[in-house]
Short mmCIF file of C-alpha atoms in Angstrom, two decimals:
data_model
loop_
_atom_site.label_atom_id
_atom_site.label_comp_id
_atom_site.label_asym_id
_atom_site.label_seq_id
_atom_site.Cartn_x
_atom_site.Cartn_y
_atom_site.Cartn_z
CA MET A 1 -8.11 12.24 6.13
CA MET A 2 -8.45 12.33 2.37
CA GLU A 3 -11.94 11.58 1.07
CA PRO A 4 -12.11 8.04 -0.31
CA LEU A 5 -12.66 7.81 -4.04
CA PRO A 6 -16.08 6.47 -5.10
CA TYR A 7 -16.45 4.04 -8.02
CA SER A 8 -18.19 6.63 -10.23
CA GLN A 9 -15.08 8.86 -10.14
CA VAL A 10 -12.68 6.07 -11.16
CA GLU A 11 -11.60 6.25 -14.81
CA ALA A 12 -9.17 4.14 -16.83
CA GLY A 13 -5.80 5.91 -16.72
CA TYR A 14 -6.36 7.37 -13.25
CA ALA A 15 -3.04 6.99 -11.39
CA TRP A 16 -1.65 7.84 -7.97
CA GLU A 17 1.32 6.95 -5.77
CA ARG A 18 2.73 6.77 -2.25
CA ARG A 19 6.25 6.53 -0.86
CA PHE A 20 7.74 4.44 1.91
CA THR A 21 11.24 4.40 3.41
CA VAL A 22 12.17 0.87 4.52
CA THR A 23 13.66 1.08 8.02
CA GLU A 24 15.09 -1.33 10.60
CA THR A 25 11.64 -1.31 12.20
CA HIS A 26 10.03 -2.57 8.99
CA LEU A 27 12.53 -5.43 8.64
CA LEU A 28 12.25 -6.49 12.27
CA LEU A 29 8.45 -6.32 12.43
CA ALA A 30 7.84 -7.84 8.99
CA SER A 31 10.16 -10.78 9.72
CA THR A 32 8.48 -11.24 13.08
CA LEU A 33 4.87 -10.87 11.95
CA PHE A 34 5.31 -13.12 8.91
CA HIS A 35 7.53 -15.54 10.87
CA ASP A 36 10.00 -15.12 8.02
CA VAL A 37 13.31 -15.39 9.85
CA VAL A 38 15.97 -16.25 7.25
CA PRO A 39 19.50 -14.80 7.21
CA VAL A 40 18.93 -12.30 4.35
CA HIS A 41 16.29 -10.58 6.50
CA VAL A 42 17.89 -10.75 9.96
CA ASP A 43 21.66 -11.48 9.73
CA GLU A 44 23.62 -8.41 8.56
CA GLU A 45 26.97 -10.24 8.44
CA PHE A 46 25.49 -12.98 6.24
CA ALA A 47 23.71 -10.38 4.09
CA LYS A 48 26.95 -8.36 3.60
CA ARG A 49 28.55 -11.39 1.95
CA SER A 50 25.46 -12.09 -0.21
CA MET A 51 24.79 -10.58 -3.64
CA PHE A 52 22.61 -7.94 -1.92
CA GLY A 53 25.31 -6.40 0.32
CA THR A 54 22.90 -5.72 3.18
CA ARG A 55 19.65 -7.08 4.58
CA ILE A 56 16.63 -7.05 2.27
CA ALA A 57 12.92 -6.80 3.03
CA PRO A 58 10.57 -9.79 2.80
CA GLY A 59 8.75 -9.47 -0.55
CA PRO A 60 5.29 -9.32 1.02
CA LEU A 61 6.24 -6.14 2.91
CA VAL A 62 6.53 -4.40 -0.47
CA SER A 63 3.44 -6.20 -1.75
CA GLY A 64 1.71 -4.80 1.34
CA PHE A 65 2.89 -1.26 0.50
CA LEU A 66 1.15 -1.70 -2.87
CA ALA A 67 -2.02 -3.06 -1.29
CA VAL A 68 -2.28 -0.16 1.17
CA THR A 69 -1.78 2.30 -1.67
CA ILE A 70 -5.14 1.00 -2.94
CA GLY A 71 -6.59 0.65 0.55
CA MET A 72 -5.97 4.24 1.60
CA GLN A 73 -7.20 5.71 -1.70
CA PHE A 74 -10.46 3.79 -1.33
CA ALA A 75 -10.69 3.58 2.49
CA GLY A 76 -14.43 3.22 3.04
CA THR A 77 -15.46 2.80 -0.59
CA ALA A 78 -13.46 -0.42 -1.14
CA LEU A 79 -15.85 -3.32 -0.52
CA ALA A 80 -13.36 -6.16 -1.08
CA TYR A 81 -9.83 -6.73 -2.27
CA LEU A 82 -10.07 -9.70 -4.63
CA GLU A 83 -6.57 -10.52 -5.81
CA GLN A 84 -3.02 -9.28 -6.28
CA VAL A 85 -0.36 -10.79 -8.56
CA ASP A 86 3.22 -9.79 -7.67
CA ARG A 87 6.26 -10.25 -9.89
CA TYR A 88 9.37 -9.50 -7.87
CA ARG A 89 12.00 -7.86 -10.10
CA GLY A 90 14.70 -6.89 -7.64
CA PRO A 91 15.63 -6.68 -3.97
CA VAL A 92 14.43 -3.97 -1.57
CA ARG A 93 17.34 -3.08 0.69
CA LEU A 94 17.33 -1.58 4.16
CA GLY A 95 17.16 2.21 3.76
CA ASP A 96 15.57 2.19 0.29
CA THR A 97 12.68 4.57 -0.37
CA ILE A 98 10.05 2.79 -2.42
CA THR A 99 7.52 4.57 -4.62
CA THR A 100 4.34 2.56 -5.20
CA ARG A 101 2.23 3.53 -8.22
CA TRP A 102 -1.12 2.20 -9.41
CA LYS A 103 -2.95 2.95 -12.63
CA VAL A 104 -6.54 1.97 -13.36
CA VAL A 105 -6.67 -0.20 -16.49
CA ASP A 106 -10.31 -1.27 -16.52
CA LYS A 107 -13.61 -0.99 -14.65
CA THR A 108 -16.62 -3.28 -14.83
CA ASP A 109 -19.96 -2.12 -13.41
CA LYS A 110 -21.55 -4.46 -10.86
CA PRO A 111 -24.85 -2.78 -9.93
CA ARG A 112 -25.65 -5.40 -7.28
CA PHE A 113 -22.59 -4.19 -5.31
CA GLY A 114 -23.49 -0.54 -5.84
CA GLY A 115 -20.22 -0.11 -7.73
CA GLY A 116 -17.96 -2.38 -9.70
CA ILE A 117 -14.70 -4.23 -10.13
CA VAL A 118 -11.63 -2.08 -10.75
CA THR A 119 -8.55 -3.69 -12.36
CA LEU A 120 -5.21 -2.00 -11.73
CA ALA A 121 -1.59 -2.24 -12.83
CA GLY A 122 1.04 -1.46 -10.21
CA ILE A 123 4.75 -0.84 -10.08
CA CYS A 124 7.24 -0.27 -7.26
CA SER A 125 10.60 1.39 -7.80
CA ASN A 126 13.40 2.54 -5.53
CA GLU A 127 15.03 5.97 -5.29
CA ARG A 128 17.48 4.96 -8.04
CA GLY A 129 14.59 4.32 -10.42
CA GLU A 130 15.07 0.53 -10.40
CA VAL A 131 11.83 -1.44 -10.68
CA VAL A 132 11.55 -3.87 -7.77
CA LEU A 133 7.99 -5.15 -8.19
CA GLU A 134 5.34 -5.24 -10.92
CA ALA A 135 1.80 -6.19 -10.01
CA THR A 136 -1.83 -6.35 -10.99
CA GLY A 137 -4.71 -5.97 -8.56
CA LYS A 138 -8.49 -6.27 -8.53
CA ALA A 139 -10.87 -4.69 -6.04
CA ILE A 140 -14.61 -4.16 -5.69
CA ILE A 141 -15.23 -0.43 -5.18
CA GLY A 142 -18.55 1.06 -4.07
CA GLU A 143 -19.92 4.57 -3.96
CA ARG A 144 -19.48 5.62 -0.35
CA ARG A 145 -18.85 4.55 3.23
CA PRO A 146 -21.81 2.76 4.82
CA ASP A 147 -21.78 5.20 7.78
CA ASP A 148 -22.15 8.21 5.46
CA ASP A 149 -25.85 7.42 5.08
CA ASP A 150 -26.91 9.38 8.17
CA ASP A 151 -25.03 12.50 7.14
CA GLU A 152 -26.68 12.39 3.72
CA GLU A 153 -30.17 12.39 5.23
CA GLN A 154 -29.46 15.37 7.47
CA THR A 155 -28.28 17.63 4.65
CA MET C 1 26.11 -29.99 20.31
CA SER C 2 22.94 -30.91 18.50
CA THR C 3 22.89 -30.64 14.75
CA ALA C 4 20.39 -28.26 13.21
CA ARG C 5 17.80 -29.80 10.92
CA PRO C 6 19.14 -29.72 7.36
CA PHE C 7 16.91 -27.52 5.21
CA PRO C 8 15.36 -29.05 2.08
CA SER C 9 16.98 -28.16 -1.23
CA ALA C 10 15.53 -28.33 -4.74
CA ARG C 11 16.88 -31.88 -5.11
CA THR C 12 15.56 -33.22 -1.81
CA VAL C 13 11.94 -32.25 -2.45
CA ALA C 14 9.51 -33.77 -4.97
CA VAL C 15 6.54 -32.69 -7.01
CA GLY C 16 3.40 -33.43 -5.01
CA GLN C 17 5.10 -32.88 -1.64
CA SER C 18 3.15 -30.73 0.84
CA PHE C 19 4.17 -28.80 3.93
CA GLY C 20 2.71 -26.09 6.13
CA ARG C 21 2.37 -24.57 9.59
CA SER C 22 -0.09 -22.68 11.75
CA LEU C 23 0.12 -19.28 13.43
CA THR C 24 -2.38 -17.50 15.66
CA VAL C 25 -3.03 -13.96 14.45
CA THR C 26 -3.42 -11.64 17.42
CA GLU C 27 -4.46 -8.02 17.90
CA ALA C 28 -0.73 -7.23 18.14
CA HIS C 29 -0.29 -8.45 14.57
CA VAL C 30 -3.01 -6.12 13.31
CA VAL C 31 -1.73 -3.06 15.21
CA LEU C 32 1.87 -3.64 14.08
CA ALA C 33 0.85 -4.49 10.51
CA SER C 34 -1.06 -1.16 10.34
CA GLY C 35 2.17 0.52 11.43
CA ILE C 36 4.57 -1.08 8.96
CA PHE C 37 2.17 -0.93 5.99
CA GLY C 38 0.91 2.53 6.95
CA ASP C 39 -2.58 1.06 6.61
CA PHE C 40 -4.91 2.91 8.94
CA ALA C 41 -8.09 2.11 7.03
CA PRO C 42 -10.99 2.21 9.54
CA LEU C 43 -11.77 -1.48 8.99
CA HIS C 44 -8.36 -2.34 10.49
CA VAL C 45 -8.07 0.27 13.27
CA ASP C 46 -11.53 1.56 14.26
CA GLU C 47 -13.52 -1.07 16.20
CA GLU C 48 -16.61 1.14 16.54
CA TYR C 49 -16.72 1.71 12.79
CA ALA C 50 -16.02 -1.97 12.11
CA LYS C 51 -19.01 -2.91 14.32
CA THR C 52 -21.30 -1.07 11.90
CA THR C 53 -20.07 -3.09 8.92
CA LYS C 54 -21.29 -6.53 7.87
CA TRP C 55 -18.15 -8.07 9.42
CA GLY C 56 -18.90 -6.71 12.90
CA THR C 57 -15.28 -6.28 14.01
CA ARG C 58 -11.84 -5.26 12.74
CA LEU C 59 -10.33 -7.44 10.01
CA VAL C 60 -6.76 -8.69 9.60
CA HIS C 61 -4.83 -7.17 6.66
CA GLY C 62 -4.92 -9.54 3.67
CA THR C 63 -1.23 -8.92 3.01
CA LEU C 64 -0.40 -9.99 6.56
CA VAL C 65 -1.91 -13.36 5.69
CA THR C 66 -0.04 -13.56 2.37
CA GLY C 67 3.13 -12.55 4.24
CA ILE C 68 2.60 -15.47 6.61
CA MET C 69 2.08 -17.74 3.58
CA ALA C 70 5.36 -16.55 2.02
CA GLY C 71 7.06 -16.85 5.41
CA THR C 72 6.02 -20.51 5.42
CA LEU C 73 8.14 -20.99 2.27
CA SER C 74 11.14 -19.31 3.96
CA HIS C 75 10.58 -21.37 7.09
CA PHE C 76 10.60 -24.62 5.04
CA PHE C 77 13.53 -23.95 2.68
CA GLY C 78 15.53 -21.74 5.08
CA PRO C 79 18.76 -20.37 3.59
CA ASN C 80 18.20 -22.53 0.48
CA ALA C 81 15.44 -20.12 -0.60
CA ALA C 82 17.48 -17.91 -2.91
CA GLY C 83 14.81 -15.58 -4.26
CA TYR C 84 11.07 -14.98 -4.23
CA LEU C 85 10.02 -14.58 -7.86
CA GLN C 86 6.25 -14.33 -8.08
CA GLU C 87 2.99 -14.78 -6.21
CA GLU C 88 -0.65 -14.71 -7.25
CA MET C 89 -2.98 -14.37 -4.29
CA HIS C 90 -6.78 -14.52 -4.32
CA PHE C 91 -8.53 -13.20 -1.24
CA ARG C 92 -11.55 -15.46 -0.58
CA ALA C 93 -12.77 -14.45 2.89
CA PRO C 94 -11.72 -12.19 5.76
CA THR C 95 -9.44 -13.25 8.60
CA TYR C 96 -10.33 -12.16 12.15
CA ILE C 97 -8.23 -11.34 15.21
CA GLY C 98 -7.74 -14.55 17.20
CA ASP C 99 -7.91 -16.85 14.18
CA THR C 100 -5.26 -19.50 13.88
CA VAL C 101 -4.18 -19.41 10.25
CA THR C 102 -2.92 -22.62 8.68
CA SER C 103 -0.78 -22.09 5.61
CA THR C 104 -0.25 -25.13 3.36
CA TRP C 105 1.80 -25.40 0.15
CA THR C 106 2.10 -28.20 -2.43
CA ILE C 107 4.95 -28.39 -4.93
CA ASP C 108 3.66 -28.40 -8.54
CA ASP C 109 6.88 -28.17 -10.53
CA ILE C 110 10.67 -28.10 -10.13
CA ALA C 111 12.65 -26.69 -13.06
CA GLU C 112 16.42 -26.86 -12.57
CA LYS C 113 18.51 -23.89 -13.74
CA PRO C 114 22.07 -25.36 -13.67
CA ARG C 115 23.68 -22.00 -14.47
CA LEU C 116 22.18 -20.57 -11.28
CA GLU C 117 22.87 -23.75 -9.26
CA ALA C 118 19.21 -23.51 -8.34
CA ALA C 119 15.74 -24.52 -9.48
CA VAL C 120 12.52 -22.58 -9.98
CA VAL C 121 10.02 -24.28 -7.67
CA SER C 122 6.33 -23.64 -8.42
CA LEU C 123 3.77 -24.21 -5.68
CA ARG C 124 0.09 -23.79 -4.97
CA GLY C 125 -1.04 -22.82 -1.53
CA THR C 126 -3.92 -22.03 0.76
CA ALA C 127 -4.50 -20.26 4.04
CA THR C 128 -7.42 -21.42 6.13
CA ARG C 129 -8.76 -20.05 9.41
CA SER C 130 -9.40 -22.29 12.39
CA ALA C 131 -13.10 -21.51 12.58
CA GLY C 132 -14.69 -24.08 10.27
CA ALA C 133 -11.40 -24.52 8.38
CA GLU C 134 -12.67 -21.73 6.12
CA LEU C 135 -10.53 -20.87 3.10
CA VAL C 136 -9.30 -17.26 3.37
CA VAL C 137 -6.57 -17.00 0.71
CA GLU C 138 -5.48 -19.27 -2.13
CA GLY C 139 -2.74 -18.75 -4.64
CA THR C 140 0.42 -19.80 -6.38
CA ALA C 141 4.06 -18.86 -5.91
CA ARG C 142 7.38 -19.38 -7.64
CA LEU C 143 10.72 -19.18 -5.91
CA LEU C 144 14.34 -19.93 -6.62
CA VAL C 145 15.68 -22.76 -4.43
CA ARG C 146 19.32 -23.90 -4.27
CA LEU C 147 20.12 -27.37 -5.64
#
């Protein structure tokens, strides 16, 4: 697994991305887990006649793709995810491949956490380049995983 | 044949009205949420690692909780929910496997958009966990609801 990024290596302008293809499995499990069972998510015949033309994903599935894009980059150094603001700009349809991108806009040192608060701007777009979600996020990032301490002492 | 409950529309709800529901978050939720989000951070999937942290066990994904909160809006408005516009979610405390999460929303504003035959409904909401009714997420949301 990729090494998690420590707070000291985070700079304003640092950006990264991930990609996700939205499958039947995502729609079924997201609707089920969120208990979000409305026709646009589960009824293909209804969805065909809607403005979307096919079933669309629950918004929080895509919001979750954004959150995990932070979570995996900082897996182990992230101490807390504080907030996420999502502005939904367009539908995510079954079969779309979504690119999630985050860019660091600011960092504020918080020595008592052994790191600081990182503020990020995020965007999700589909394979046609259409923006489907714009977001901001805030997380507390530390220097290293707590269980790295032992390894440090041995070296 | 019984008649299905009519779903609320933007003109049958009022500012100040509250609604909500409760769901128990199980280990199955966390395993499946890791799968669909692709989130295999150790704090969600590695119990032995999680034991060494200050939380002592695996945590539920925050976006699973916000998904349940948004699902509560869908559940209430049903097919009259025409579009999810915006959400602002603040994560206040972790949610644990086995917690029953209660999601509650209150309507703050209803702005009719006659051209769309809908209204922008603004709400504020919370998610609390059963243990001590502790606040885990609070936020606001805006969605388009049919008239």
